[in-house]
Coordinates of N, CA and C in Angstrom, one line a residue:
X1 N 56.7 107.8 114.5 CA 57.8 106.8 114.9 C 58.7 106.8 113.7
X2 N 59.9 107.1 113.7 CA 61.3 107.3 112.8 C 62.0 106.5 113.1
X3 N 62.4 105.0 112.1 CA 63.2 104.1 112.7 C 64.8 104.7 112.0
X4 N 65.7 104.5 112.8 CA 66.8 104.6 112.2 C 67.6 103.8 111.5
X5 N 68.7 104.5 110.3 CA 69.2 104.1 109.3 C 70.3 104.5 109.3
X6 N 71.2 103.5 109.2 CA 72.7 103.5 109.1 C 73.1 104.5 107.5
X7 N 74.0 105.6 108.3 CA 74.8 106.4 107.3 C 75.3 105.5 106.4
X8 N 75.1 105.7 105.1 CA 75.9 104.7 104.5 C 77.1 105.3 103.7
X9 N 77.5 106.6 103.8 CA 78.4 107.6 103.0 C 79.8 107.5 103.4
X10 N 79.9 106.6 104.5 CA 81.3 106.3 104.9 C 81.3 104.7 105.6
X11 N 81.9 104.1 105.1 CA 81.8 102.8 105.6 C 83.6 102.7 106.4
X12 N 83.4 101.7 107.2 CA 84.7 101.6 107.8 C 86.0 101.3 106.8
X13 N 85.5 100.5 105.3 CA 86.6 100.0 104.9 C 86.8 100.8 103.6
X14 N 86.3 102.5 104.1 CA 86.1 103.4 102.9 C 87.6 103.6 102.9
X15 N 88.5 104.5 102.0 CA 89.6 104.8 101.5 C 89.5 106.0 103.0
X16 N 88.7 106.6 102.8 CA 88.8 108.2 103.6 C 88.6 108.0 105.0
X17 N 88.3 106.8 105.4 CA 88.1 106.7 106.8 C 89.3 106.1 107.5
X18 N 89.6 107.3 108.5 CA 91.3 107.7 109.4 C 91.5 106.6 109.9
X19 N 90.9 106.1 110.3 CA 91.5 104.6 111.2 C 91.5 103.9 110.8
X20 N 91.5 103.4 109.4 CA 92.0 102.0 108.7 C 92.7 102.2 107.8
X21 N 93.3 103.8 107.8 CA 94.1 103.8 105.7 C 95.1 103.2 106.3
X22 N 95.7 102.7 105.0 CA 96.5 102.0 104.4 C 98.1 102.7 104.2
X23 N 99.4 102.4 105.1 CA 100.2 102.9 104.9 C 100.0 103.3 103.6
X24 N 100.8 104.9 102.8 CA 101.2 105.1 101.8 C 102.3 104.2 101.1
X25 N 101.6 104.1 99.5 CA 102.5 103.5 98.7 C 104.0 104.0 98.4
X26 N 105.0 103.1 98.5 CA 106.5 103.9 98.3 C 106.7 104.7 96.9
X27 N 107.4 105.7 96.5 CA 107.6 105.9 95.6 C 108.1 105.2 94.4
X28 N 108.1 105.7 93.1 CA 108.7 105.0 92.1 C 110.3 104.5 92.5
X29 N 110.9 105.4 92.6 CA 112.7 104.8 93.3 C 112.6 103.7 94.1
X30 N 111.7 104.0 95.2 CA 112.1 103.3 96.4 C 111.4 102.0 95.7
X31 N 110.5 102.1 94.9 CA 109.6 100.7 94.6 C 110.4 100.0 93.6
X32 N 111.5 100.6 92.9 CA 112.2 100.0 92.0 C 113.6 99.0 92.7
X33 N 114.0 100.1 93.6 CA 114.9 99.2 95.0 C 114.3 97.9 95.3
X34 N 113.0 98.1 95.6 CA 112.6 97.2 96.2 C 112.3 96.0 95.3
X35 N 112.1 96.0 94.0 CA 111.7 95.5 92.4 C 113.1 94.6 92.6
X36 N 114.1 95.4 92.9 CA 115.3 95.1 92.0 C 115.6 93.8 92.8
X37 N 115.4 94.2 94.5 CA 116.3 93.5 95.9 C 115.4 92.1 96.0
X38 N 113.9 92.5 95.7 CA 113.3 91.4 96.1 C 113.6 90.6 94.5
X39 N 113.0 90.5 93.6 CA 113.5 89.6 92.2 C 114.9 89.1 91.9
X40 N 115.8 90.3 92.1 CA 117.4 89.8 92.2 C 117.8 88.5 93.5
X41 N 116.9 88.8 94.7 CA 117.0 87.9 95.8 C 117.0 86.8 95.3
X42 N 115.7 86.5 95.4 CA 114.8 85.6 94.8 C 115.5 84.3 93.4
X43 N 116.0 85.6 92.4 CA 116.3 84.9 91.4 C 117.8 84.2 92.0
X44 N 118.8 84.4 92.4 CA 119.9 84.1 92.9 C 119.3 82.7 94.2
X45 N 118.8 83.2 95.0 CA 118.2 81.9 95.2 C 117.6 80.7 94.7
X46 N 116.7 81.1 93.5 CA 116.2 79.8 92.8 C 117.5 79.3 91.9
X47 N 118.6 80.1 91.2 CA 119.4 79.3 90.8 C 120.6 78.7 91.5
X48 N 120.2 78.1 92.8 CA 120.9 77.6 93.9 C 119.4 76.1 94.3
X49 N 118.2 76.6 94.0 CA 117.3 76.1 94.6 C 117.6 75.2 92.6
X50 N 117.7 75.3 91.7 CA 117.2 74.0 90.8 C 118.3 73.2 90.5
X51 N 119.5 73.1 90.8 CA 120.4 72.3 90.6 C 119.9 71.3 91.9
X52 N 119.9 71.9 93.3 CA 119.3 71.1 94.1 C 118.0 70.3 94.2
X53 N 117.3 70.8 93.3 CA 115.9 69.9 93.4 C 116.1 69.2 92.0
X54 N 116.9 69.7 91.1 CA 117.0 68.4 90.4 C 117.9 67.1 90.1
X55 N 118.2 67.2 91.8 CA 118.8 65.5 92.2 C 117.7 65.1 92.7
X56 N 116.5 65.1 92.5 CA 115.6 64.3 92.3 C 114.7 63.7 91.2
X57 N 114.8 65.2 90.3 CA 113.9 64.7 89.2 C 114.6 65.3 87.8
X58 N 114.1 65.1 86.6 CA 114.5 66.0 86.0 C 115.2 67.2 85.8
X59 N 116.3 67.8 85.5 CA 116.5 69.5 85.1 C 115.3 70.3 84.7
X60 N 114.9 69.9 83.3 CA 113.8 70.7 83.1 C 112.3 70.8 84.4
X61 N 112.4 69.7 84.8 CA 111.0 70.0 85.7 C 111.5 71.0 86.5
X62 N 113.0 70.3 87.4 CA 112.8 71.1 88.8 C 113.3 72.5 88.3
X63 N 113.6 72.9 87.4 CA 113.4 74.3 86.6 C 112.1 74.9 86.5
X64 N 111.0 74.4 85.8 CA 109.6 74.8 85.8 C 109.3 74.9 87.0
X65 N 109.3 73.9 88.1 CA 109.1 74.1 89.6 C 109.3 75.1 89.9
X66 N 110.8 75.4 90.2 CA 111.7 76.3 90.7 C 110.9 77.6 90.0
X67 N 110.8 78.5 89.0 CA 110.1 79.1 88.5 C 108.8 79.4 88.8
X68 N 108.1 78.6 88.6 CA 106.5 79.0 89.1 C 106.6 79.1 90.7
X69 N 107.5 78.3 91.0 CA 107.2 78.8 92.9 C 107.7 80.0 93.2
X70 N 109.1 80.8 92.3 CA 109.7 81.6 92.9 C 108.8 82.8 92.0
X71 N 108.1 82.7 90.9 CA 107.1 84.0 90.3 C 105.9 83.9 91.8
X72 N 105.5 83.0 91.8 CA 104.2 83.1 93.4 C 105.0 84.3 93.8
X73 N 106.0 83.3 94.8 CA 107.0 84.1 96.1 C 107.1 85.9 95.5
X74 N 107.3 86.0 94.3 CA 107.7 87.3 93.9 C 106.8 88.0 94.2
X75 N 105.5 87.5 93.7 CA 104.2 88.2 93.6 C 103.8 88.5 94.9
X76 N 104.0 87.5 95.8 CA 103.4 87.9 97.0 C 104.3 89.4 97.9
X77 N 105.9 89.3 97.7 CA 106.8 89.7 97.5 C 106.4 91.5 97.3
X78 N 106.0 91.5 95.6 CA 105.8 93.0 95.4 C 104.3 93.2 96.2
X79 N 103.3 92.7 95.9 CA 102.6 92.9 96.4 C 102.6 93.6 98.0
X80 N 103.2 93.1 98.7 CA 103.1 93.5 100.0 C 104.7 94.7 100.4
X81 N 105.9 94.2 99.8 CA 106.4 94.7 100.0 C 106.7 96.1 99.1
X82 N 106.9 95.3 97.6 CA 107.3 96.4 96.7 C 106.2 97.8 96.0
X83 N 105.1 97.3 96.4 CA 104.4 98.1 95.5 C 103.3 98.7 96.9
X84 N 103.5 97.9 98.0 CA 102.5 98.1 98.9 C 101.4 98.6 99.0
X85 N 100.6 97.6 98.5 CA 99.6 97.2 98.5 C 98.6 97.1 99.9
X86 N 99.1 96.6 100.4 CA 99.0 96.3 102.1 C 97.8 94.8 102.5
X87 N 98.0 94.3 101.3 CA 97.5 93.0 101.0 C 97.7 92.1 100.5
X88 N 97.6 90.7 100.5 CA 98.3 89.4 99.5 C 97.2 89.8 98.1
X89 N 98.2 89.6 97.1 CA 97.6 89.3 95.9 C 97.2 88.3 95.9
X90 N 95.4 88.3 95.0 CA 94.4 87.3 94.3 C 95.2 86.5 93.5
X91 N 94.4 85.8 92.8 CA 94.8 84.6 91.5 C 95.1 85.9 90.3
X92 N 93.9 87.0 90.0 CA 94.1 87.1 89.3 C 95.4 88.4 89.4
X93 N 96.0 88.8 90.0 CA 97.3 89.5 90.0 C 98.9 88.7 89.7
X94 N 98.4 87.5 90.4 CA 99.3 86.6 89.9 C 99.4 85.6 88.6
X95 N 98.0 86.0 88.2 CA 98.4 85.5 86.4 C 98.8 86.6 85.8
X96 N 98.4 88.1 86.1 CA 99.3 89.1 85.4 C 100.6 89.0 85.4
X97 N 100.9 89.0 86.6 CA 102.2 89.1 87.2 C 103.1 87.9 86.7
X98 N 102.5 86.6 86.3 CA 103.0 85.7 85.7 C 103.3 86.2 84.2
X99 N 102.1 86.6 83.8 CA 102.2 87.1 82.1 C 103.3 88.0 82.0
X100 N 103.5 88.7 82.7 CA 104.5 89.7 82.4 C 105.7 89.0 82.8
X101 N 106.1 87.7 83.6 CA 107.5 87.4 84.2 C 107.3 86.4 82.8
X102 N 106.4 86.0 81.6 CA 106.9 85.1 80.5 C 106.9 85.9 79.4
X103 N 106.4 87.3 79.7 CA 107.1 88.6 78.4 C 108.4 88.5 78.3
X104 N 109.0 89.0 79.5 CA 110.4 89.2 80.2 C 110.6 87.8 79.5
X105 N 110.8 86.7 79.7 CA 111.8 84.9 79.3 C 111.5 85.6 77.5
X106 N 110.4 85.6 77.3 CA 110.6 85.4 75.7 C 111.2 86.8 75.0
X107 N 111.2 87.9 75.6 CA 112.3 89.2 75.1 C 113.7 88.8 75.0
X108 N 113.8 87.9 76.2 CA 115.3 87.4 76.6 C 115.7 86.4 75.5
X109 N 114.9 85.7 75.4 CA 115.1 84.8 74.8 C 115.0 84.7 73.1
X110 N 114.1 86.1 73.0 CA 114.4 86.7 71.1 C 115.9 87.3 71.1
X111 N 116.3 88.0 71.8 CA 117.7 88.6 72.0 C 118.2 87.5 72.2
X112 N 118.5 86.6 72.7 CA 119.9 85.4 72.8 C 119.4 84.6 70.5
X113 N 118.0 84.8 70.5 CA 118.2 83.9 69.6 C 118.6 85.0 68.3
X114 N 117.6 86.4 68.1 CA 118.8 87.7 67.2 C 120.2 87.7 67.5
X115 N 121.1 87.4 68.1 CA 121.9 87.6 68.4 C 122.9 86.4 67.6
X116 N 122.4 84.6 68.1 CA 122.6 83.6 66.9 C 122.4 83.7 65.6
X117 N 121.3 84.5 65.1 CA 121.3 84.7 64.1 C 121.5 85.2 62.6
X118 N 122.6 87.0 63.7 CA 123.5 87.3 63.6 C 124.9 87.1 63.5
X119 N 125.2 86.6 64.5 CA 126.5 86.0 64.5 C 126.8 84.7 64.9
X120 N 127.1 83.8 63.9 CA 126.8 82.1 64.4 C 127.5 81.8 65.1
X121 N 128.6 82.2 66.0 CA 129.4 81.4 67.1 C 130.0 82.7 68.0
X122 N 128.8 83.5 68.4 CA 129.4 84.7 69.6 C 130.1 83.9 70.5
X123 N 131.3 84.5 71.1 CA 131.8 84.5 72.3 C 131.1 84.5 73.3
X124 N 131.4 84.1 74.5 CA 131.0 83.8 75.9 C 130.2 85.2 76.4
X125 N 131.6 86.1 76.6 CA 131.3 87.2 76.3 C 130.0 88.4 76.1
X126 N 130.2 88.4 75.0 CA 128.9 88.6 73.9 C 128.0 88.7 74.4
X127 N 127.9 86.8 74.5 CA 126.5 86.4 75.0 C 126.2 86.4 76.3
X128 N 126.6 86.7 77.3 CA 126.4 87.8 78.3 C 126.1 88.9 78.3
X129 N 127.0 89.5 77.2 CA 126.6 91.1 77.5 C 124.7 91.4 77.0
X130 N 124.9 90.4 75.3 CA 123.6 90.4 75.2 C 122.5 90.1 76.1
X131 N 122.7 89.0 76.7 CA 121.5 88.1 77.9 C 121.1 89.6 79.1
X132 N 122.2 89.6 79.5 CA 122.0 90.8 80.5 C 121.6 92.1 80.5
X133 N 121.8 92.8 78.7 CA 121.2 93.8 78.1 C 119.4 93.3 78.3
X134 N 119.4 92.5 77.5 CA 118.0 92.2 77.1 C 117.3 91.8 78.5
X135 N 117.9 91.4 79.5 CA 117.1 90.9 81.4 C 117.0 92.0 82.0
X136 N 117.9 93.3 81.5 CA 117.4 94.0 82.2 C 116.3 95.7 81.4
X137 N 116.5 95.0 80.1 CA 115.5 96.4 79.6 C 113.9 95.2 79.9
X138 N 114.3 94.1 80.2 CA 112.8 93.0 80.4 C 113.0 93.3 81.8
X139 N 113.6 93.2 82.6 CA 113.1 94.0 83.8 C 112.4 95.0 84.5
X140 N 113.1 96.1 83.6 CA 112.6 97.1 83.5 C 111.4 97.5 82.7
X141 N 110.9 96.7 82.1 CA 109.7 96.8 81.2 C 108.0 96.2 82.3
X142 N 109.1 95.3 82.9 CA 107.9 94.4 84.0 C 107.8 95.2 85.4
X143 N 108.8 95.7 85.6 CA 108.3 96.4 86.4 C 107.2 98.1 86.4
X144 N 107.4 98.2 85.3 CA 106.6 99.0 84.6 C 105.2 98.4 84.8
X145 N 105.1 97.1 84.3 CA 103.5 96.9 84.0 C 103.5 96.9 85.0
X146 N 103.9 96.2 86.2 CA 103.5 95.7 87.1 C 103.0 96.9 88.1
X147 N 103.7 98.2 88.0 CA 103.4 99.4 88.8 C 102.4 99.9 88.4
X148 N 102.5 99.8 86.7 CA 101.5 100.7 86.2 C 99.5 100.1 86.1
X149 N 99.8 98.6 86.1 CA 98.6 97.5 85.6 C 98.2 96.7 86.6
X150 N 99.3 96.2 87.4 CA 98.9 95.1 88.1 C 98.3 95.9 89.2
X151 N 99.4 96.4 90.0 CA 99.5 96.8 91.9 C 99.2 98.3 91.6
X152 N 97.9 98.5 90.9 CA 97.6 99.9 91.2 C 96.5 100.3 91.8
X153 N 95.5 99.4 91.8 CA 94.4 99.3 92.9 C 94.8 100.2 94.0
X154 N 93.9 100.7 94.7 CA 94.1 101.0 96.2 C 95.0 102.3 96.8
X155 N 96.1 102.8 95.2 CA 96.3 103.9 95.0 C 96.2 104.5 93.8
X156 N 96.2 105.9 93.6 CA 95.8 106.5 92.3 C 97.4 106.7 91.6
X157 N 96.7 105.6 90.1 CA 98.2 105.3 89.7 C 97.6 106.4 88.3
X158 N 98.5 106.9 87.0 CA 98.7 107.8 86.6 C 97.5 107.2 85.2
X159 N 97.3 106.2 85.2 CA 96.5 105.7 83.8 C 95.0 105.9 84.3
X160 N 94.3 105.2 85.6 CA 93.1 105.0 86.6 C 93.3 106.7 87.3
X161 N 91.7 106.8 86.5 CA 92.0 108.1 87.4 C 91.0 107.9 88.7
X162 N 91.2 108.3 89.8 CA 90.2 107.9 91.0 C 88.4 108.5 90.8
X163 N 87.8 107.8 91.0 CA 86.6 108.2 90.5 C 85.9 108.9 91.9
X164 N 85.2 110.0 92.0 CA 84.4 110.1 93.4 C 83.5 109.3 93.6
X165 N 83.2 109.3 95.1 CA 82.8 108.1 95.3 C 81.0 109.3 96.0
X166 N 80.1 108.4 95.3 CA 79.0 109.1 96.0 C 77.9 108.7 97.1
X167 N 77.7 109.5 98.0 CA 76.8 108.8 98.6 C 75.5 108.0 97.9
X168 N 75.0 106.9 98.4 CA 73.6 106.2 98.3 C 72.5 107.3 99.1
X169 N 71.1 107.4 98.5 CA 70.2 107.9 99.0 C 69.5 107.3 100.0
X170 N 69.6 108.1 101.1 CA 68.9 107.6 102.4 C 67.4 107.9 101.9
X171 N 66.7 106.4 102.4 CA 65.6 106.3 102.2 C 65.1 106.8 103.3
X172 N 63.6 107.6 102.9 CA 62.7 108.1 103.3 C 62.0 107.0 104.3
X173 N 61.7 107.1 105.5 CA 60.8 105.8 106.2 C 59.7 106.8 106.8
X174 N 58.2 106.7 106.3 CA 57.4 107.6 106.9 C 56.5 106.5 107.9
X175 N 56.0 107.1 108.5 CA 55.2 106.3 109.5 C 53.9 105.2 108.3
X176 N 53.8 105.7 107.8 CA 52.2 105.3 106.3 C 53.1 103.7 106.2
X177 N 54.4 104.1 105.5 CA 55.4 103.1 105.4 C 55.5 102.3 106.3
X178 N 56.0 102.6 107.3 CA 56.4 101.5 108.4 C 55.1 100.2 108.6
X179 N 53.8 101.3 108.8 CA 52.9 100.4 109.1 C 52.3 99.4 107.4
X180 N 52.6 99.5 106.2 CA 52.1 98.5 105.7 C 53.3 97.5 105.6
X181 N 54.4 97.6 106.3 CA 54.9 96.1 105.9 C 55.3 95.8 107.1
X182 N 54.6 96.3 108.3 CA 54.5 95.3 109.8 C 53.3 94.6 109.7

């Protein structure tokens, strides 16, 4: 008597099995479009969303507010759209994804303050060209982690190299067997 055992070398929610993969991830271009359209959205909306929420409370809060809700929104955002993933991001992709959106504030924010400390009363100007230099080489820096560290799971990104994946050993069931643990 041979009881049967489930193959275990391919499971439904394996990478290799045809009927459940996962759209392909977009390329680097298309994922940077998408970087640029969904964050640039986003951001131009929340600086419409904190003047508005702070006729209620504070500037500085409905700023912190406005911020942490719109880094979530983003995350969920690349996650599904920009990096396609083909899933919501965990907690912990969104503390990366946070870590990296308060790299970006404090890059920006060493450049606006090198820039005072160079020149004690830049023009309007200036301090534009600086803010905007420095938001977008921190843009461009986060989008980086974020392709390369965060949302690489699930495809083979250039640092994780894919590991093979091996079968488990199907156990032997002999009849001797069956009968001492019935």
């Amino acid at each position: 008597m041979e009881l049967q055992t489930a193959d275990r070398t391919q499971s439904p929610s394996s990478p290799s099995s045809p009927s459940l993969s996962s759209p392909a991830a977009p390329g680097p271009l298309a994922s940077f479009v998408r970087f640029v359209v969904c964050g640039g959205g986003i951001g131009v909306l929340s600086s419409f969303a904190v003047p508005l929420v702070a006729m209620t409370m504070p500037w500085a809060v409905a700023n912190a507010v406005i911020t942490v809700a719109s880094t979530l929104l983003c995350t969920e955002l690349h996650a599904l759209f920009t990096f396609g993933t083909g899933r919501r991001p965990g907690w912990r992709r969104h503390l990366q994804s946070s870590g990296s959106a308060a790299a970006a504030y404090a890059v920006t924010c060493a450049a606006m303050f090198l820039l005072h400390a160079i020149q004690s009363a830049p023009g309007m100007l200036t301090e534009q060209a600086v803010y905007l230099t420095a938001s977008g080489l921190a843009g461009i820096g986060r989008f980086l982690v974020l392709r390369l560290f965060v949302f690489t799971s699930g495809r083979e990104g250039p640092l994780r190299p894919r590991r093979p994946v091996l079968p488990l050993p199907r156990p032997v069931l002999t009849q001797a067997a069956v009968a001492t643990t019935c």
